[in-house]
Short mmCIF file of C-alpha atoms in Angstrom, two decimals:
data_model
loop_
_atom_site.label_atom_id
_atom_site.label_comp_id
_atom_site.label_asym_id
_atom_site.label_seq_id
_atom_site.Cartn_x
_atom_site.Cartn_y
_atom_site.Cartn_z
CA MET A 1 5.60 -6.92 24.29
CA ASP A 2 2.80 -4.61 25.49
CA GLU A 3 -0.74 -5.05 24.27
CA PRO A 4 -1.63 -2.70 21.41
CA THR A 5 -3.60 0.36 22.46
CA ALA A 6 -6.24 2.58 20.90
CA GLU A 7 -3.59 5.33 20.96
CA LEU A 8 -1.29 3.24 18.75
CA LEU A 9 -4.12 2.57 16.28
CA GLY A 10 -5.07 6.27 16.27
CA GLU A 11 -1.46 7.29 15.70
CA ILE A 12 -0.89 5.05 12.68
CA LEU A 13 -4.34 5.87 11.27
CA GLY A 14 -3.54 9.59 11.30
CA GLU A 15 -0.04 9.10 9.89
CA VAL A 16 -0.98 6.81 7.00
CA LEU A 17 -4.05 8.80 5.94
CA GLN A 18 -1.99 11.98 5.92
CA GLU A 19 1.10 10.60 4.19
CA ALA A 20 -0.61 8.38 1.63
CA ALA A 21 -3.70 10.42 0.82
CA PHE A 22 -3.31 13.92 2.30
CA LEU A 23 -6.39 13.22 4.40
CA PHE A 24 -6.26 14.87 7.80
CA VAL A 25 -8.25 13.39 10.68
CA GLU A 26 -8.84 14.30 14.30
CA PRO A 27 -9.45 11.75 17.08
CA ALA A 28 -13.16 11.50 17.95
CA GLU A 29 -14.69 10.37 21.23
CA GLU A 30 -18.41 9.95 20.72
CA ALA A 31 -20.04 7.15 18.72
CA PRO A 32 -20.42 8.26 15.11
CA ALA A 33 -23.66 8.64 13.22
CA TRP A 34 -22.89 6.06 10.54
CA PRO A 35 -24.75 6.11 7.23
CA ASP A 36 -26.84 3.00 6.37
CA ARG A 37 -24.01 1.49 4.36
CA VAL A 38 -20.30 1.76 5.04
CA LEU A 39 -17.19 0.30 3.46
CA VAL A 40 -15.60 -2.36 5.66
CA ALA A 41 -12.04 -3.32 4.78
CA GLU A 42 -10.24 -6.19 6.54
CA ILE A 43 -6.72 -7.55 6.52
CA ALA A 44 -5.28 -10.48 8.48
CA PHE A 45 -1.77 -10.48 9.92
CA GLU A 46 0.53 -13.12 11.41
CA SER A 47 3.57 -12.56 13.57
CA LEU A 48 4.23 -13.30 17.24
CA ARG A 49 0.46 -13.05 17.40
CA GLY A 50 -2.16 -13.15 14.70
CA GLY A 51 -5.25 -11.07 14.18
CA THR A 52 -7.28 -8.85 11.91
CA LEU A 53 -7.31 -5.12 11.33
CA ARG A 54 -10.60 -3.63 10.17
CA LEU A 55 -11.19 -0.18 8.69
CA LEU A 56 -14.70 1.28 8.47
CA ALA A 57 -15.57 4.44 6.57
CA PRO A 58 -18.51 5.85 4.60
CA PRO A 59 -18.20 5.46 0.81
CA ALA A 60 -17.60 9.23 0.59
CA VAL A 61 -14.30 8.75 2.43
CA GLY A 62 -13.24 6.08 -0.06
CA ILE A 63 -13.95 8.51 -2.89
CA GLU A 64 -12.00 11.28 -1.15
CA LEU A 65 -9.06 8.93 -0.59
CA ALA A 66 -9.09 7.83 -4.22
CA ALA A 67 -9.30 11.43 -5.46
CA ASN A 68 -6.37 12.49 -3.29
CA MET A 69 -4.26 9.44 -4.11
CA LEU A 70 -4.86 9.79 -7.85
CA GLY A 71 -4.69 13.58 -7.99
CA ALA A 72 -8.26 13.68 -9.30
CA ASP A 73 -11.32 15.73 -8.45
CA PRO A 74 -13.71 13.94 -6.02
CA ALA A 75 -16.45 14.49 -8.62
CA ASP A 76 -14.38 12.69 -11.24
CA PRO A 77 -15.89 9.24 -12.04
CA GLU A 78 -12.37 7.80 -11.65
CA ALA A 79 -12.44 8.73 -7.96
CA GLU A 80 -15.82 7.07 -7.41
CA GLU A 81 -14.75 3.94 -9.30
CA ASN A 82 -11.62 3.59 -7.16
CA GLY A 83 -13.07 4.30 -3.70
CA ARG A 84 -13.01 0.68 -2.54
CA ALA A 85 -9.55 0.06 -3.97
CA ALA A 86 -8.23 3.18 -2.27
CA LEU A 87 -9.58 2.09 1.12
CA SER A 88 -8.11 -1.37 0.54
CA GLU A 89 -4.68 0.07 -0.21
CA ILE A 90 -4.82 2.35 2.82
CA LEU A 91 -5.60 -0.66 5.01
CA ASN A 92 -2.69 -2.54 3.42
CA MET A 93 -0.37 0.31 4.45
CA LEU A 94 -1.97 0.44 7.90
CA GLY A 95 -1.38 -3.30 8.26
CA GLY A 96 2.32 -3.08 7.41
CA THR A 97 2.78 -0.05 9.64
CA PHE A 98 0.92 -1.70 12.51
CA VAL A 99 2.85 -5.00 12.52
CA THR A 100 6.25 -3.33 12.23
CA ARG A 101 5.34 -0.76 14.90
CA TRP A 102 3.88 -3.31 17.35
CA PHE A 103 6.13 -6.34 16.82
CA GLY A 104 9.17 -4.35 15.64
CA THR A 105 11.10 -4.85 12.39
CA LYS A 106 13.28 -7.69 13.69
CA VAL A 107 10.38 -10.12 14.02
CA PRO A 108 9.02 -11.86 10.88
CA SER A 109 5.49 -10.81 10.04
CA GLN A 110 3.08 -11.53 7.24
CA LEU A 111 0.01 -9.73 5.91
CA GLY A 112 -2.90 -11.33 4.09
CA LEU A 113 -4.63 -9.77 1.10
CA PRO A 114 -7.10 -7.00 2.04
CA SER A 115 -10.80 -7.35 1.25
CA VAL A 116 -13.49 -4.66 1.09
CA ARG A 117 -17.26 -5.00 1.33
CA LEU A 118 -20.26 -2.73 1.76
CA ALA A 119 -22.15 -3.44 5.01
CA ASP A 120 -24.76 -2.10 7.40
CA PRO A 121 -22.85 -0.80 10.44
CA ARG A 122 -25.83 -0.76 12.80
CA GLY A 123 -25.89 -3.31 15.60
CA ARG A 124 -22.32 -4.43 15.02
CA ARG A 125 -20.18 -5.62 17.92
CA ALA A 126 -17.47 -3.11 18.87
CA ALA A 127 -13.90 -4.41 18.98
CA ALA A 128 -12.00 -4.24 22.28
CA CYS A 129 -9.26 -2.12 20.71
CA ALA A 130 -10.31 0.61 18.29
CA ALA A 131 -9.54 4.18 17.26
CA LEU A 132 -12.22 6.50 15.98
CA ALA A 133 -11.37 9.62 14.00
CA ARG A 134 -13.21 12.24 12.02
CA THR A 135 -12.21 13.76 8.70
CA GLU A 136 -12.26 17.50 8.07
CA ALA A 137 -15.56 16.97 6.24
CA GLY A 138 -16.97 15.34 9.40
CA HIS A 139 -17.00 11.72 8.21
CA PRO A 140 -16.14 9.02 10.77
CA VAL A 141 -13.25 6.61 10.18
CA LEU A 142 -12.81 3.64 12.52
CA LEU A 143 -9.77 1.36 12.80
CA GLU A 144 -10.36 -1.80 14.84
CA LEU A 145 -8.14 -4.64 15.97
CA ASP A 146 -9.21 -8.23 16.69
CA LEU A 147 -6.49 -10.45 18.13
CA GLY A 148 -6.66 -14.16 17.40
CA MET B 1 17.11 7.95 -23.50
CA ALA B 2 13.96 7.98 -21.43
CA LEU B 3 13.37 5.20 -18.92
CA GLN B 4 10.90 2.43 -19.67
CA ILE B 5 9.32 1.27 -16.42
CA LEU B 6 7.05 -1.63 -15.43
CA VAL B 7 4.80 -1.09 -12.39
CA VAL B 8 3.54 -4.32 -10.78
CA ASP B 9 0.80 -4.11 -8.16
CA ASP B 10 -2.57 -5.83 -7.75
CA SER B 11 -4.19 -2.56 -6.70
CA PRO B 12 -5.18 -0.36 -9.67
CA VAL B 13 -5.15 2.66 -7.36
CA THR B 14 -1.59 1.94 -6.29
CA ARG B 15 -0.46 1.46 -9.89
CA LYS B 16 -1.92 4.86 -10.71
CA MET B 17 -0.35 6.36 -7.57
CA VAL B 18 3.06 5.01 -8.55
CA ARG B 19 2.55 6.29 -12.11
CA ARG B 20 1.72 9.69 -10.64
CA ALA B 21 4.84 9.62 -8.47
CA ILE B 22 6.93 8.68 -11.52
CA GLY B 23 5.45 11.64 -13.38
CA LEU B 24 6.10 14.03 -10.51
CA CYS B 25 9.58 12.91 -9.54
CA GLY B 26 11.48 14.66 -12.33
CA LEU B 27 12.92 11.62 -14.12
CA ALA B 28 12.91 11.44 -17.91
CA VAL B 29 10.44 8.62 -18.42
CA GLY B 30 9.24 7.06 -21.65
CA GLU B 31 6.56 4.41 -21.42
CA VAL B 32 5.18 3.09 -18.15
CA PHE B 33 3.71 -0.41 -18.41
CA GLU B 34 1.48 -2.03 -15.80
CA ALA B 35 0.87 -5.54 -14.48
CA GLY B 36 -1.48 -6.78 -11.76
CA ASP B 37 0.62 -9.73 -10.57
CA GLY B 38 3.88 -11.58 -11.18
CA VAL B 39 2.57 -13.72 -14.03
CA GLU B 40 1.31 -10.68 -15.90
CA ALA B 41 4.60 -8.92 -15.17
CA LEU B 42 6.63 -11.73 -16.79
CA ARG B 43 4.34 -11.57 -19.80
CA GLN B 44 4.84 -7.80 -20.05
CA LEU B 45 8.61 -8.19 -19.69
CA GLY B 46 8.58 -10.65 -22.58
CA ALA B 47 6.79 -8.13 -24.77
CA HIS B 48 8.41 -4.85 -23.66
CA PRO B 49 12.03 -4.46 -22.62
CA VAL B 50 12.21 -2.13 -19.61
CA ASP B 51 14.95 -0.39 -17.62
CA LEU B 52 13.33 -0.83 -14.22
CA VAL B 53 10.60 -2.80 -12.45
CA LEU B 54 8.72 -1.36 -9.47
CA ALA B 55 6.95 -4.29 -7.81
CA ASP B 56 4.69 -4.88 -4.85
CA ILE B 57 5.12 -8.06 -2.77
CA ASN B 58 1.69 -8.93 -1.46
CA MET B 59 -0.15 -9.97 -4.65
CA PRO B 60 -2.39 -12.86 -5.72
CA VAL B 61 -1.48 -15.44 -8.42
CA MET B 62 2.28 -14.79 -8.23
CA ASN B 63 3.64 -12.56 -5.49
CA GLY B 64 6.55 -10.16 -5.75
CA MET B 65 8.96 -12.54 -4.02
CA GLU B 66 8.43 -15.20 -6.67
CA LEU B 67 8.60 -12.60 -9.45
CA VAL B 68 12.04 -11.49 -8.22
CA GLU B 69 13.20 -15.11 -8.03
CA ARG B 70 11.96 -15.86 -11.56
CA MET B 71 13.61 -12.74 -12.95
CA SER B 72 16.91 -13.51 -11.21
CA ALA B 73 16.90 -17.03 -12.67
CA ASP B 74 16.27 -15.80 -16.22
CA PRO B 75 19.46 -14.53 -17.93
CA ALA B 76 17.39 -12.20 -20.12
CA LEU B 77 15.70 -10.56 -17.12
CA ALA B 78 18.35 -10.78 -14.41
CA ARG B 79 19.90 -7.49 -15.54
CA VAL B 80 16.65 -5.56 -15.01
CA PRO B 81 16.72 -3.95 -11.56
CA VAL B 82 13.68 -4.57 -9.37
CA VAL B 83 12.70 -2.07 -6.69
CA VAL B 84 10.22 -3.53 -4.23
CA VAL B 85 7.59 -0.91 -3.42
CA ALA B 86 5.58 -2.36 -0.56
CA THR B 87 4.10 -1.78 2.87
CA PRO B 88 6.49 -1.68 5.85
CA MET B 89 7.93 -5.14 6.54
CA SER B 90 10.41 -6.94 8.79
CA GLU B 91 14.17 -6.59 8.30
CA GLN B 92 14.35 -10.34 7.70
CA ARG B 93 11.92 -10.09 4.79
CA ILE B 94 13.79 -7.13 3.27
CA GLU B 95 17.09 -9.02 3.56
CA ARG B 96 15.51 -12.05 1.90
CA LEU B 97 14.28 -9.89 -0.98
CA LEU B 98 17.73 -8.39 -1.49
CA ASP B 99 19.30 -11.87 -1.26
CA ILE B 100 17.15 -13.24 -4.05
CA GLY B 101 17.87 -10.34 -6.39
CA ALA B 102 15.80 -7.25 -5.60
CA ARG B 103 17.95 -4.13 -5.84
CA ALA B 104 16.16 -1.97 -3.28
CA TYR B 105 13.09 -1.60 -1.11
CA LEU B 106 10.89 1.47 -0.86
CA ALA B 107 8.19 1.56 1.83
CA LYS B 108 4.70 2.78 0.98
CA PRO B 109 3.64 5.51 1.36
CA PHE B 110 6.58 7.32 -0.20
CA ARG B 111 7.35 10.74 -1.64
CA PRO B 112 8.20 11.15 -5.37
CA GLU B 113 11.64 12.52 -4.45
CA ALA B 114 12.44 9.32 -2.55
CA LEU B 115 11.63 7.30 -5.67
CA ARG B 116 13.75 9.61 -7.85
CA ASP B 117 16.77 9.38 -5.52
CA LEU B 118 16.54 5.62 -5.37
CA VAL B 119 16.21 5.20 -9.14
CA LEU B 120 19.13 7.53 -9.82
CA GLU B 121 21.25 5.64 -7.31
CA ILE B 122 20.39 2.25 -8.80
CA LEU B 123 20.72 3.20 -12.44
CA GLY B 124 23.58 5.62 -11.89
CA ARG B 125 22.14 7.89 -14.52
CA GLY B 126 22.32 11.49 -13.36
CA GLY B 127 21.49 12.51 -16.94
CA HIS B 128 17.97 11.21 -16.55
CA HIS B 129 17.21 13.78 -13.90
CA GLY B 130 14.87 16.10 -15.81
#
């Protein structure tokens, strides 16, 4: 079993955002200019190896995800109310896609329940394996992997 | 007759997404009920007879696996087909779900047409295709 790569994370990030929420992203190279507060979603997984997947995005991305997933206008209060839940559900799908893609479907795997919090992204330690992307509106989206 | 459906998922966004897919998929649907976990789902099933349950697996309080087991063990609920609508999972887990009574598994994210085809196959009701 090869170690997971940033390419694998970038691939599943693009696929899930597009299929679940019609959000198109492009891989990004340079460090993003994060806003003061970002949504940080985390989900633990267990299989042949355990670890945590973490998804970081500005609140505006959560709102866009919710609007697209619910078929609502981004200005609709329903989209704003559901931004965190939308990011959480996207990470849930990313988690399932990641474990079945990395470990395969023949190996038992288990996901924890996702959690989402608002945090200051400045000064945070970068994960060894991560994929950074940018939405069409220019917002950064980062998917990180920590192996246990 | 229009289908009565119960959607079980701890994520309110996902419940709304599934509702939206149900609305878009072309099936004749009556009422769509919602529950946030297995316990709430059993309560809803006691109050509202439904033709189909669409349930997530990874939920707090009572997960989808236990919900399927409880429904299979209850003669009044065992006839209600359960489609597990969940994130991609191992073949072993899918087999276990089918063994304990789930009728089918649909991986999220999914297209409304995939849901329609699965429901028509399970219920064998071409007439519901609106």
